[in-house]
Amino acid sequence: LSVGSSGSEDNGDRTAVKTIYMISDGTGWTAEHTVNAALGQFEHCLVDRGCPVNTHLFSGIDDVERLMEIIKQAAKEGALLLYTLADPNMVESAEQACELWGVPSTDILRPVTEAITTHLGVSPSGVPRGAPSRKLPLTEEYFQRIEAVEFTIKQDDGALPQNLHKADIVLAGVSRTGKTPLSIYLAQKGYKVANVPIVLGVELPGTLFEVEPDKVFGLTINPAVLQMIRRARAKTLGFKSQARSNYSEMDHVREELEFANKIFAQNPLWPVIEVTGKAIEETAAVVLRLYHDRKQKCAMPRISRRY
Amino acid sequence: LSVGSSGSEDNGDRTAVKTIYMISDGTGWTAEHTVNAALGQFEHCLVDRGCPVNTHLFSGIDDVERLMEIIKQAAKEGALLLYTLADPNMVESAEQACELWGVPSTDILRPVTEAITTHLGVSPSGVPRGAPSRKLPLTEEYFQRIEAVEFTIKQDDGALPQNLHKADIVLAGVSRTGKTPLSIYLAQKGYKVANVPIVLGVELPGTLFEVEPDKVFGLTINPAVLQMIRRARAKTLGFKSQARSNYSEMDHVREELEFANKIFAQNPLWPVIEVTGKAIEETAAVVLRLYHDRKQKCAMPRISRRY
Ligand SMILES: Nc1ncnc2c1ncn2[C@@H]1O[C@H](COP(=O)(O)O)[C@@H](O)[C@H]1O
Ligand SMILES: Nc1ncnc2c1ncn2[C@@H]1O[C@H](COP(=O)(O)O)[C@@H](O)[C@H]1O
Ligand SMILES: [Mg+2]
Ligand SMILES: [Mg+2]
């Protein structure tokens, strides 16, 4: 999938691109996330398979005029409209316009909002997140997330090993197992993460073996896949020097992974996560599942929050 | 809201905590994101207002046995169940168990998936994202995101001003306007971001004025709110030295913001974004709306993707 394509060259061609319009009175990230997950169920027929889909996200739509313009345009393009709108008047306007102009449409959050309404016995506010009446409090969580991101950036790539004890989660793995993007993903969720690179023949910082082992996670990967990723990487960086010339050679890749696996075997309390074929957010889900499981020592591993 | 609370102390007390169970065969992030957005509509009655809600996320649930156990537990706790399950057999099992044990439940993605099914004229695969048959290809987008994150980390806090021309987006603002978390948020979405701190009396790097002005964004904030944030920050860092003693003093805060605003006024092509009261993801939405608007010069600003 590609970001920023401009769109509607599919007019009138029924076998070509299908268009999805997404409208939110807020950031639009809920719509984007939801549609992305749902499209996962259609991977067998997306861009490479002859059934490309274009999505267009319209965020911050909080007045009826713009709402109508967008729906009119959706009608012209034969688009499906998926929306999240908090104000019931906006929802009604959208429904009427869609009916009038023949645009198929679905309210993304309605079933969840209705289920919560019944469960809590309280009505939704109908106030969108960007409304001026809504003042965002600077909550503890807000500061905690920012601190986690800043901490994680500073610890990246084995910097400041003396701070490992301050991390909530420590990731160890060879180069290109995704430690950095994984650390950042977890940091955004409020966890302070440090990552420690494992390099063939290089001694690991002593502090790694001093921190509680139940916050350390090893990352491992299939050698052939790692080699492929490293080759792409070496190209980008333009490695030429002798020093890194074996970085993506198969023998070296294998040896380095064996070195890592030996360290993991010597530290049996560290869970080892296989990242081959996993997206960053998938590995993050595994890490957090194990992390909360170990913290809670609960029969059914879960991630809990209080609102 | 707090992360990692352990849960179910609300049994039997009808006026106390309400419980929401979330189940996914994948990461659970769709469920989490959706429920979080929907709960935004109930802010008026959440934790501080006497109607606290506990959520429990169960991810990677891909067999009927665990599904049944969780639903049984949901029944015991009087929980609402919200789920995302790709396999229709799992959905049917969940529905039957919920009916049998009296658990109210909602399929989060069903309406969106059904709307897309009709729109594309293709059936969903029914295969969850973690299924062994699904091999994640190392797409261009995968590498682009990782590169964006790594680039953004390296440029943080004005490091490497000689690289500003390589960034997709450049953020400028005084300390504590949220440049770092905002940069990282945007990087995760695949944009290379550099941020440049504005410090009273310190000259900005010349390269900032050489890059295309339509990729530069100024951040501004209400002085009183900034002072509050800086006070919290100074406490965390334990500032004592004379050098930073005026960091959170009101006169200094005001003067520094005026200095920034003067620079913004001298560069009228840079949009200036007011971040007061905005969550990071809200500011990110504004930045990307403007960014795509300027790139596309399109009548209706939108963010487009092709799948
Ligand atoms: N904290 C919140 N308060 C009120 N409404 C919210 C909140 N978060 C999300 N929403 C609403 O949920 C929907 C999705 O939000 P977004 O993901 O920002 O597009 C929009 O209709 C928002 O107005
Ligand atoms: N790329 C994908 N392929 C297939 N199913 C997906 C994909 N992404 C998300 N899903 C499904 O969408 C739902 C939400 O995913 P998640 O956000 O990972 O919990 C789950 O039922 C997943 O199995
Ligand atoms: Mg949305
Ligand atoms: Mg989910």
XYZ file of C-alpha atoms and ligand atoms in Angstrom:
662
model
C 0.000 0.000 0.000
C 1.208 3.474 -0.696
C 0.620 6.738 1.094
C -0.492 9.936 -0.591
C -1.787 8.729 -3.925
C -4.233 11.256 -5.236
C -7.101 9.189 -6.032
C -10.062 9.087 -8.242
C -8.781 7.849 -11.575
C -11.208 4.950 -11.237
C -14.382 6.809 -12.235
C -16.635 4.763 -14.389
C -14.443 1.681 -14.628
C -16.252 -1.005 -12.686
C -13.467 -3.551 -12.749
C -10.833 -1.070 -11.563
C -10.113 0.630 -8.275
C -12.768 0.625 -5.572
C -12.929 3.694 -3.374
C -13.580 3.995 0.338
C -14.220 7.392 1.931
C -13.616 7.750 5.655
C -14.918 10.733 7.611
C -14.242 11.613 11.234
C -15.005 14.664 13.348
C -11.794 13.793 15.196
C -8.367 12.602 14.091
C -9.639 9.861 11.811
C -7.223 7.339 13.324
C -10.035 5.090 14.541
C -11.481 4.933 11.044
C -8.050 4.341 9.546
C -7.151 1.601 12.032
C -10.498 -0.151 11.696
C -10.565 -0.072 7.907
C -6.977 -1.272 7.790
C -7.799 -4.259 10.006
C -10.960 -5.045 8.051
C -9.092 -4.856 4.732
C -6.751 -7.496 6.152
C -9.653 -9.868 5.493
C -9.482 -9.007 1.782
C -5.732 -9.345 1.258
C -6.412 -12.134 -1.229
C -7.935 -9.611 -3.616
C -6.139 -6.337 -3.010
C -3.608 -4.467 -5.095
C -1.420 -7.338 -6.269
C -4.415 -9.496 -7.034
C -6.359 -7.220 -9.333
C -8.764 -5.622 -6.894
C -7.065 -2.461 -5.655
C -8.779 -0.260 -3.090
C -8.202 3.456 -2.576
C -9.043 4.945 0.773
C -9.464 8.669 1.415
C -9.485 9.965 4.954
C -11.237 13.242 5.813
C -10.556 14.185 9.412
C -11.710 17.080 11.578
C -15.061 17.287 9.789
C -17.263 19.072 12.288
C -19.693 21.060 10.170
C -22.552 19.960 7.968
C -21.413 21.915 4.917
C -18.125 20.070 4.531
C -19.842 16.812 5.405
C -22.289 17.320 2.522
C -19.545 18.251 0.055
C -17.617 15.103 0.860
C -20.657 12.859 0.587
C -21.526 14.449 -2.749
C -18.034 13.695 -3.962
C -18.300 10.126 -2.614
C -21.469 9.709 -4.674
C -19.651 10.890 -7.805
C -16.840 8.418 -7.247
C -19.134 5.525 -6.359
C -17.393 5.279 -2.995
C -18.333 3.432 0.160
C -18.541 5.833 3.123
C -17.371 4.774 6.589
C -17.601 7.350 9.343
C -17.187 8.158 13.022
C -19.223 11.185 14.106
C -20.107 11.949 17.707
C -22.847 14.526 17.126
C -26.197 12.795 16.457
C -27.269 15.692 14.211
C -24.217 15.168 12.024
C -24.975 11.434 11.888
C -28.541 12.138 10.829
C -27.402 14.556 8.125
C -24.908 11.997 6.856
C -27.550 9.271 6.762
C -30.028 11.446 4.882
C -27.450 12.609 2.351
C -26.238 9.060 1.774
C -29.777 7.882 1.235
C -30.530 10.770 -1.117
C -27.377 10.385 -3.200
C -27.205 6.600 -3.049
C -23.968 6.293 -1.109
C -23.623 3.051 0.876
C -22.470 3.955 4.381
C -21.687 2.535 7.811
C -21.197 4.133 11.209
C -17.976 2.514 12.451
C -18.377 3.050 16.180
C -22.140 2.815 16.561
C -22.395 -0.852 17.626
C -19.642 -0.435 20.228
C -21.061 2.859 21.498
C -24.530 1.363 21.781
C -23.255 -1.695 23.627
C -21.379 0.532 26.088
C -24.434 2.781 26.523
C -26.512 -0.205 27.581
C -23.761 -1.655 29.766
C -23.090 1.576 31.660
C -26.668 2.776 31.667
C -25.422 6.208 30.607
C -25.904 8.101 27.344
C -22.971 9.144 25.148
C -22.131 12.836 25.291
C -22.486 13.395 21.557
C -19.548 15.806 21.835
C -16.691 15.186 19.386
C -13.148 15.094 20.735
C -12.139 18.375 19.124
C -15.065 20.380 20.524
C -14.008 23.601 22.280
C -16.038 22.626 25.350
C -13.816 19.569 25.828
C -10.713 20.623 27.702
C -8.011 18.017 27.598
C -6.612 17.593 31.087
C -2.880 17.034 31.277
C -3.275 13.646 32.866
C -0.649 11.542 34.517
C -0.918 9.188 31.581
C -0.111 12.030 29.173
C 3.143 12.789 30.978
C 3.962 9.115 31.443
C 3.736 8.447 27.718
C 5.945 11.376 26.833
C 8.482 10.326 29.430
C 8.438 6.781 28.070
C 9.100 7.988 24.525
C 11.926 10.262 25.615
C 13.507 7.574 27.783
C 13.284 5.016 24.996
C 14.900 7.283 22.403
C 17.832 7.924 24.708
C 18.442 4.230 25.395
C 18.270 3.186 21.768
C 20.858 0.814 20.400
C 22.532 -0.013 23.683
C 23.221 3.575 24.698
C 23.371 4.127 28.466
C 23.488 0.468 29.641
C 23.792 1.868 33.172
C 20.088 2.804 32.894
C 18.731 -0.651 32.091
C 17.342 -0.963 35.606
C 15.101 2.051 34.926
C 13.434 0.396 31.923
C 10.133 -1.465 32.158
C 11.116 -3.698 29.268
C 14.538 -4.631 27.879
C 14.860 -6.104 24.376
C 17.949 -8.028 23.278
C 18.663 -9.275 19.778
C 21.037 -9.102 16.846
C 20.983 -6.237 14.347
C 17.771 -5.987 12.251
C 15.498 -7.995 14.485
C 13.389 -4.830 14.802
C 14.501 -3.722 18.275
C 14.257 0.010 17.548
C 10.793 0.179 15.946
C 9.499 -2.301 18.521
C 10.918 -0.215 21.381
C 9.291 2.913 19.971
C 5.957 1.167 19.456
C 5.943 0.032 23.085
C 7.104 3.447 24.297
C 4.078 5.064 22.664
C 1.949 2.783 24.780
C 3.618 4.150 27.904
C 6.383 1.605 28.565
C 9.991 2.644 29.079
C 12.002 0.393 26.809
C 15.726 -0.169 26.437
C 17.259 -2.302 23.741
C 20.586 -4.026 23.739
C 22.199 -5.137 20.486
C 23.817 -8.558 20.396
C 26.907 -8.509 18.176
C 29.012 -11.574 17.444
C 32.063 -11.577 19.686
C 31.113 -8.425 21.580
C 30.561 -8.741 25.308
C 27.137 -7.666 26.539
C 26.861 -5.012 29.251
C 26.983 -6.586 32.715
C 23.870 -4.648 33.724
C 21.784 -6.792 31.347
C 22.337 -9.762 33.644
C 21.675 -7.747 36.791
C 18.176 -6.465 35.960
C 15.122 -8.568 36.821
C 15.081 -11.306 34.201
C 11.312 -11.107 33.822
C 11.568 -7.791 32.031
C 14.116 -8.979 29.466
C 12.960 -10.355 26.109
C 15.125 -12.008 23.476
C 14.291 -11.562 19.804
C 15.155 -14.192 17.252
C 14.539 -14.552 13.540
C 14.934 -16.972 10.667
C 18.484 -16.652 9.213
C 17.386 -16.449 5.572
C 14.882 -13.705 6.317
C 17.424 -11.836 8.406
C 19.922 -12.028 5.586
C 17.366 -10.550 3.199
C 16.595 -7.686 5.569
C 20.295 -7.030 6.135
C 20.996 -6.963 2.430
C 18.308 -4.319 1.970
C 19.806 -2.427 4.887
C 23.386 -2.645 3.640
C 22.239 -1.248 0.298
C 20.515 1.694 1.944
C 23.520 2.506 4.096
C 25.955 1.863 1.263
C 28.267 -0.372 3.321
C 31.539 -0.841 1.550
C 34.166 -1.094 4.240
C 35.755 -4.452 5.073
C 34.613 -4.047 8.662
C 30.931 -4.628 7.857
C 31.382 -6.593 4.668
C 30.252 -9.827 6.297
C 27.208 -8.168 7.867
C 24.779 -9.827 5.489
C 26.796 -12.937 4.597
C 24.953 -16.133 5.411
C 27.710 -17.730 7.468
C 28.057 -14.634 9.572
C 24.293 -14.244 9.962
C 23.980 -17.837 11.151
C 26.898 -17.602 13.517
C 25.616 -14.385 15.045
C 22.142 -15.846 15.552
C 23.706 -18.917 17.192
C 25.727 -16.642 19.455
C 22.477 -14.871 20.433
C 20.637 -18.144 20.963
C 23.426 -19.397 23.208
C 23.048 -16.285 25.368
C 19.294 -16.824 25.484
C 19.830 -20.470 26.497
C 22.075 -19.315 29.343
C 19.289 -17.023 30.550
C 16.301 -19.344 30.527
C 14.068 -16.829 32.314
C 14.109 -14.513 29.302
C 11.304 -15.386 26.908
C 12.555 -15.616 23.336
C 10.228 -14.234 20.691
C 10.371 -15.363 17.095
C 9.823 -12.243 14.973
C 9.984 -13.842 11.514
C 6.963 -12.793 9.476
C 5.540 -10.632 12.260
C 4.668 -6.975 11.885
C 6.048 -4.703 14.617
C 2.623 -4.366 16.247
C 2.277 -8.141 16.278
C 5.557 -8.625 18.123
C 4.529 -5.797 20.464
C 1.324 -7.674 21.283
C 3.325 -10.799 22.168
C 5.769 -8.857 24.353
C 2.987 -7.115 26.263
C 0.994 -10.307 26.682
C 3.994 -11.987 28.317
C 4.911 -8.868 30.277
C 1.478 -8.506 31.870
C 1.182 -12.239 32.346
C 4.379 -12.338 34.364
C 3.497 -9.259 36.365
C 0.008 -10.422 37.241
C 0.668 -14.123 37.585
C -2.963 -14.435 36.633
C -4.692 -17.516 35.238
C -5.827 -15.706 32.116
C -3.199 -13.333 30.731
C -4.697 -9.951 29.946
C -3.854 -6.275 29.663
C -6.010 -4.249 32.004
C -6.769 -0.549 32.205
C -8.965 1.642 34.252
C -10.859 4.545 32.684
C -6.590 5.835 33.242
C -3.990 3.457 34.505
C -2.239 0.589 32.851
C -1.871 -2.825 34.390
C -4.406 -2.773 37.183
C -5.377 -6.303 38.010
C -9.013 -6.118 37.784
C -12.042 -7.700 39.117
C -12.566 -6.281 42.597
C -15.961 -5.106 41.407
C -17.804 -8.421 41.637
C -21.301 -8.058 42.900
C -21.293 -4.326 43.495
C -23.659 -2.855 40.982
C -22.814 0.773 41.577
C -19.057 0.195 41.336
C -16.704 -0.582 38.494
C -18.137 -1.776 35.178
C -16.066 -4.288 33.268
C -15.438 -4.603 29.550
C -13.745 -7.696 28.125
C -12.056 -7.388 24.737
C -11.014 -10.449 22.746
C -9.016 -10.567 19.527
C -7.468 -13.378 17.527
C -4.822 -10.797 16.559
C -2.982 -8.077 18.458
C -6.071 -6.603 20.075
C -5.043 -3.085 19.069
C -8.164 -2.562 16.969
C -10.355 -3.467 19.925
C -8.308 -1.262 22.241
C -8.352 1.707 19.877
C -12.072 1.417 19.167
C -13.102 1.016 22.789
C -10.868 3.911 23.776
C -12.508 6.181 21.188
C -15.998 5.029 22.150
C -15.279 5.592 25.852
C -14.409 9.183 24.921
C -18.165 9.610 24.576
C -18.569 8.685 28.242
C -15.869 10.889 29.733
C -18.545 12.698 31.732
C -19.087 9.596 33.816
C -15.754 7.799 33.985
C -13.279 7.358 36.793
C -13.322 10.843 38.319
C -17.078 11.085 38.087
C -18.084 7.967 39.931
C -18.532 5.534 37.049
C -15.175 3.833 36.571
C -14.712 1.253 33.812
C -12.152 -1.547 33.777
C -11.152 -2.992 30.434
C -9.375 -6.310 29.996
C -7.747 -7.147 26.704
C -7.209 -10.777 25.664
C -5.197 -10.942 22.471
C -4.018 -13.823 20.303
C -7.107 -15.902 21.145
C -7.264 -18.365 18.291
C -8.751 -21.500 19.834
C -12.239 -22.242 21.080
C -11.098 -23.537 24.472
C -9.523 -20.278 25.579
C -12.398 -18.350 24.027
C -14.866 -20.306 26.166
C -12.849 -19.833 29.343
C -12.726 -16.088 28.843
C -16.426 -15.807 28.109
C -17.201 -17.873 31.199
C -15.096 -15.488 33.244
C -16.826 -12.509 31.597
C -20.146 -13.969 32.693
C -18.907 -14.258 36.288
C -17.788 -10.643 36.304
C -20.930 -9.321 34.601
C -18.734 -7.965 31.826
C -19.613 -6.647 28.392
C -17.734 -8.561 25.681
C -16.398 -6.773 22.588
C -14.498 -8.869 20.101
C -12.739 -9.044 16.742
C -12.500 -12.598 15.390
C -11.838 -13.421 11.752
C -12.844 -17.084 11.768
C -16.639 -17.431 11.381
C -16.586 -20.630 13.466
C -14.998 -18.755 16.357
C -17.599 -16.004 15.989
C -20.396 -18.545 16.096
C -18.939 -20.211 19.181
C -18.617 -16.835 20.881
C -22.199 -15.913 20.050
C -23.554 -19.203 21.345
C -21.558 -19.037 24.568
C -22.606 -15.425 25.170
C -26.217 -16.338 24.633
C -25.958 -19.363 26.919
C -24.174 -17.538 29.751
C -25.985 -14.233 29.344
C -23.007 -12.129 28.329
C -23.884 -9.050 26.251
C -21.542 -8.933 23.272
C -20.727 -7.055 20.081
C -18.576 -7.879 17.082
C -16.501 -4.713 16.625
C -15.536 -5.084 12.974
C -18.596 -6.831 11.577
C -20.431 -3.772 10.191
C -17.294 -2.485 8.478
C -16.359 -5.916 7.133
C -19.880 -6.460 5.805
C -19.953 -3.036 4.144
C -16.613 -3.757 2.449
C -17.775 -7.229 1.396
C -20.745 -5.707 -0.417
C -18.689 -2.857 -1.879
C -15.946 -5.103 -3.264
C -18.197 -8.005 -4.139
C -15.668 -10.326 -2.515
C -15.939 -12.446 0.621
C -13.616 -11.962 3.613
C -10.964 -14.635 3.984
C -11.946 -15.584 7.531
C -8.243 -16.063 8.242
C -6.919 -14.244 11.319
C -3.747 -12.198 10.957
C -1.638 -14.555 13.039
C -2.573 -17.692 11.076
C 0.426 -19.738 9.925
C -0.904 -19.729 6.354
C -0.602 -15.934 6.247
C 2.971 -15.060 5.362
C 3.778 -11.446 6.008
C 5.637 -10.104 3.020
C 8.408 -7.636 3.806
C 6.724 -4.841 1.922
C 8.192 -1.546 0.881
C 5.940 0.089 3.437
C 7.433 -2.090 6.183
C 10.948 -0.885 5.393
C 9.813 2.692 4.887
C 8.266 2.851 8.349
C 11.357 1.455 10.010
C 13.541 3.873 8.143
C 11.273 6.755 9.136
C 11.486 5.790 12.812
C 15.259 5.432 12.719
C 15.711 8.716 10.853
C 13.426 10.548 13.269
C 15.214 9.271 16.370
C 18.545 10.448 15.017
C 17.289 13.953 14.221
C 15.614 14.451 17.581
C 16.093 17.716 19.414
C 17.886 19.565 16.656
C 20.596 16.966 16.151
C 22.012 16.864 12.631
C 20.530 20.112 11.233
C 22.460 19.368 8.052
C 19.894 16.619 7.382
C 16.753 18.767 7.511
C 16.428 18.578 3.733
C 16.024 14.786 4.005
C 13.000 15.087 6.299
C 9.415 14.939 5.031
C 8.258 17.127 7.894
C 10.160 19.587 10.098
C 8.699 20.738 13.426
C 9.876 23.897 15.173
C 8.841 25.065 18.633
C 10.063 25.919 22.112
C 10.866 23.267 24.698
C 7.822 21.197 25.868
C 5.528 21.874 22.949
C 5.576 18.140 22.299
C 8.011 18.058 19.381
C 9.559 14.707 20.287
C 6.418 12.623 20.896
C 4.764 14.246 17.878
C 7.787 13.446 15.691
C 7.736 9.846 16.827
C 3.985 9.526 16.286
C 4.365 10.766 12.715
C 7.422 8.570 12.138
C 5.381 5.491 13.018
C 3.039 6.477 10.227
C 5.956 6.443 7.794
C 7.035 10.090 7.695
C 10.637 11.148 8.282
C 10.458 13.922 10.825
C 13.068 16.316 12.151
C 12.444 18.703 14.993
C 14.243 21.930 15.762
C 14.060 23.458 19.235
C 13.554 27.214 19.500
C 15.460 28.588 22.479
C 15.346 32.249 23.506
C 18.402 34.038 22.193
C 19.811 31.006 20.354
C 20.210 31.281 16.610
C 18.349 28.682 14.578
C 20.263 26.511 12.099
C 20.453 28.180 8.686
C 19.238 24.985 7.016
C 15.799 25.510 8.576
C 15.298 28.513 6.286
C 16.675 26.702 3.254
C 14.297 23.717 3.180
C 10.968 23.963 1.357
C 8.786 26.050 3.653
C 5.754 23.875 3.021
C 7.227 21.061 5.045
C 7.953 23.194 8.114
C 5.393 23.485 10.918
C 5.565 25.806 13.915
C 4.127 24.700 17.239
C 2.755 27.181 19.715
C 1.054 26.854 23.086
C -0.672 28.898 25.765
C 1.977 30.358 28.152
C 0.204 29.330 31.361
C -0.170 25.743 30.171
C 3.438 25.673 29.012
C 4.589 26.913 32.384
C 2.646 24.132 34.083
C 4.173 21.500 31.818
C 7.658 22.918 32.345
C 7.252 22.941 36.092
C 6.344 19.261 35.999
C 9.341 18.680 33.750
C 11.782 20.634 35.913
C 10.672 18.593 38.910
C 11.297 15.317 37.084
C 14.731 16.395 35.920
C 15.580 17.968 39.270
C 16.825 21.271 37.780
C 18.743 23.207 40.348
C 21.467 25.011 38.469
C 21.214 28.753 37.817
C 21.483 28.044 34.118
C 17.977 26.601 33.818
C 16.424 28.280 36.841
C 14.266 30.550 34.687
C 13.118 27.670 32.482
C 9.635 27.609 33.967
C 9.382 31.241 35.133
C 6.432 33.015 33.607
C 8.370 35.991 32.251
C 10.855 33.722 30.562
C 8.129 31.425 29.190
C 6.278 34.400 27.703
C 9.417 35.933 26.242
C 10.487 32.664 24.681
C 7.043 32.116 23.124
C 7.130 35.670 21.732
C 10.579 34.981 20.284
C 9.146 31.857 18.595
C 6.086 33.699 17.333
C 8.286 36.401 15.836
C 10.211 33.756 13.907
C 6.921 32.236 12.738
C 5.711 35.687 11.625
C 8.894 36.111 9.602
C 8.182 32.809 7.864
C 4.556 33.189 6.898
C 4.550 30.041 4.767
C 4.994 27.867 7.837
C 1.617 26.941 9.315
C 1.555 27.500 13.061
C -0.318 24.899 15.072
C -1.765 25.650 18.484
C -1.140 22.554 20.599
C -2.785 23.709 23.837
C -5.231 21.080 25.041
C -4.484 18.740 22.160
C -3.374 15.150 22.565
C -0.336 14.160 20.495
C -2.472 12.214 18.024
C -4.739 15.231 17.603
C -1.842 17.511 16.689
C -0.548 14.761 14.384
C -3.896 14.744 12.575
C -3.690 18.508 12.024
C -0.105 18.304 10.750
C -0.905 15.520 8.300
C -4.090 17.207 7.105
C -2.116 20.341 6.218
C 0.795 18.337 4.835
C -1.340 16.355 2.394
C -3.446 19.387 1.563
C -0.378 21.338 0.492
C 1.084 18.422 -1.425
C -2.086 17.619 -3.304
C -3.435 21.146 -3.767
C -6.764 19.392 -3.874
C -10.148 20.991 -3.232
C -10.970 18.638 -0.392
C -7.982 17.900 1.843
C -7.624 14.198 2.458
C -5.083 11.512 3.242
C -5.124 8.840 0.553
C -3.742 5.323 0.454
C -3.801 2.479 -1.927
C -4.239 -1.095 -0.727
N -11.623 11.571 24.107
C -12.698 11.655 23.317
N -13.786 12.373 23.680
C -14.862 12.453 22.897
N -14.970 11.853 21.715
C -13.922 11.118 21.294
C -12.737 10.983 22.057
N -11.867 10.219 21.383
C -12.488 9.896 20.235
N -13.726 10.432 20.174
C -14.696 10.329 19.081
O -14.518 9.034 18.512
C -14.513 9.109 17.088
C -13.174 8.601 16.557
O -12.161 9.511 16.920
P -10.859 9.660 16.024
O -10.121 8.385 16.152
O -10.116 10.839 16.607
O -11.319 9.902 14.614
C -14.806 10.558 16.733
O -16.185 10.702 16.491
C -14.385 11.322 17.979
O -15.104 12.522 18.118
N -3.451 -8.113 7.875
C -4.490 -8.811 8.352
N -4.894 -9.958 7.759
C -5.932 -10.660 8.230
N -6.658 -10.293 9.297
C -6.306 -9.155 9.915
C -5.213 -8.367 9.493
N -5.102 -7.314 10.323
C -6.089 -7.457 11.228
N -6.813 -8.567 10.986
C -7.959 -9.075 11.777
O -8.638 -7.931 12.271
C -8.981 -8.117 13.635
C -8.309 -7.031 14.457
O -6.916 -7.226 14.469
P -6.026 -6.770 15.685
O -6.081 -5.269 15.668
O -4.669 -7.298 15.432
O -6.652 -7.319 16.941
C -8.546 -9.527 14.007
O -9.645 -10.378 13.883
C -7.467 -9.848 12.994
O -7.376 -11.224 12.750
Mg -12.087 7.912 13.056
Mg -8.704 -6.207 18.038
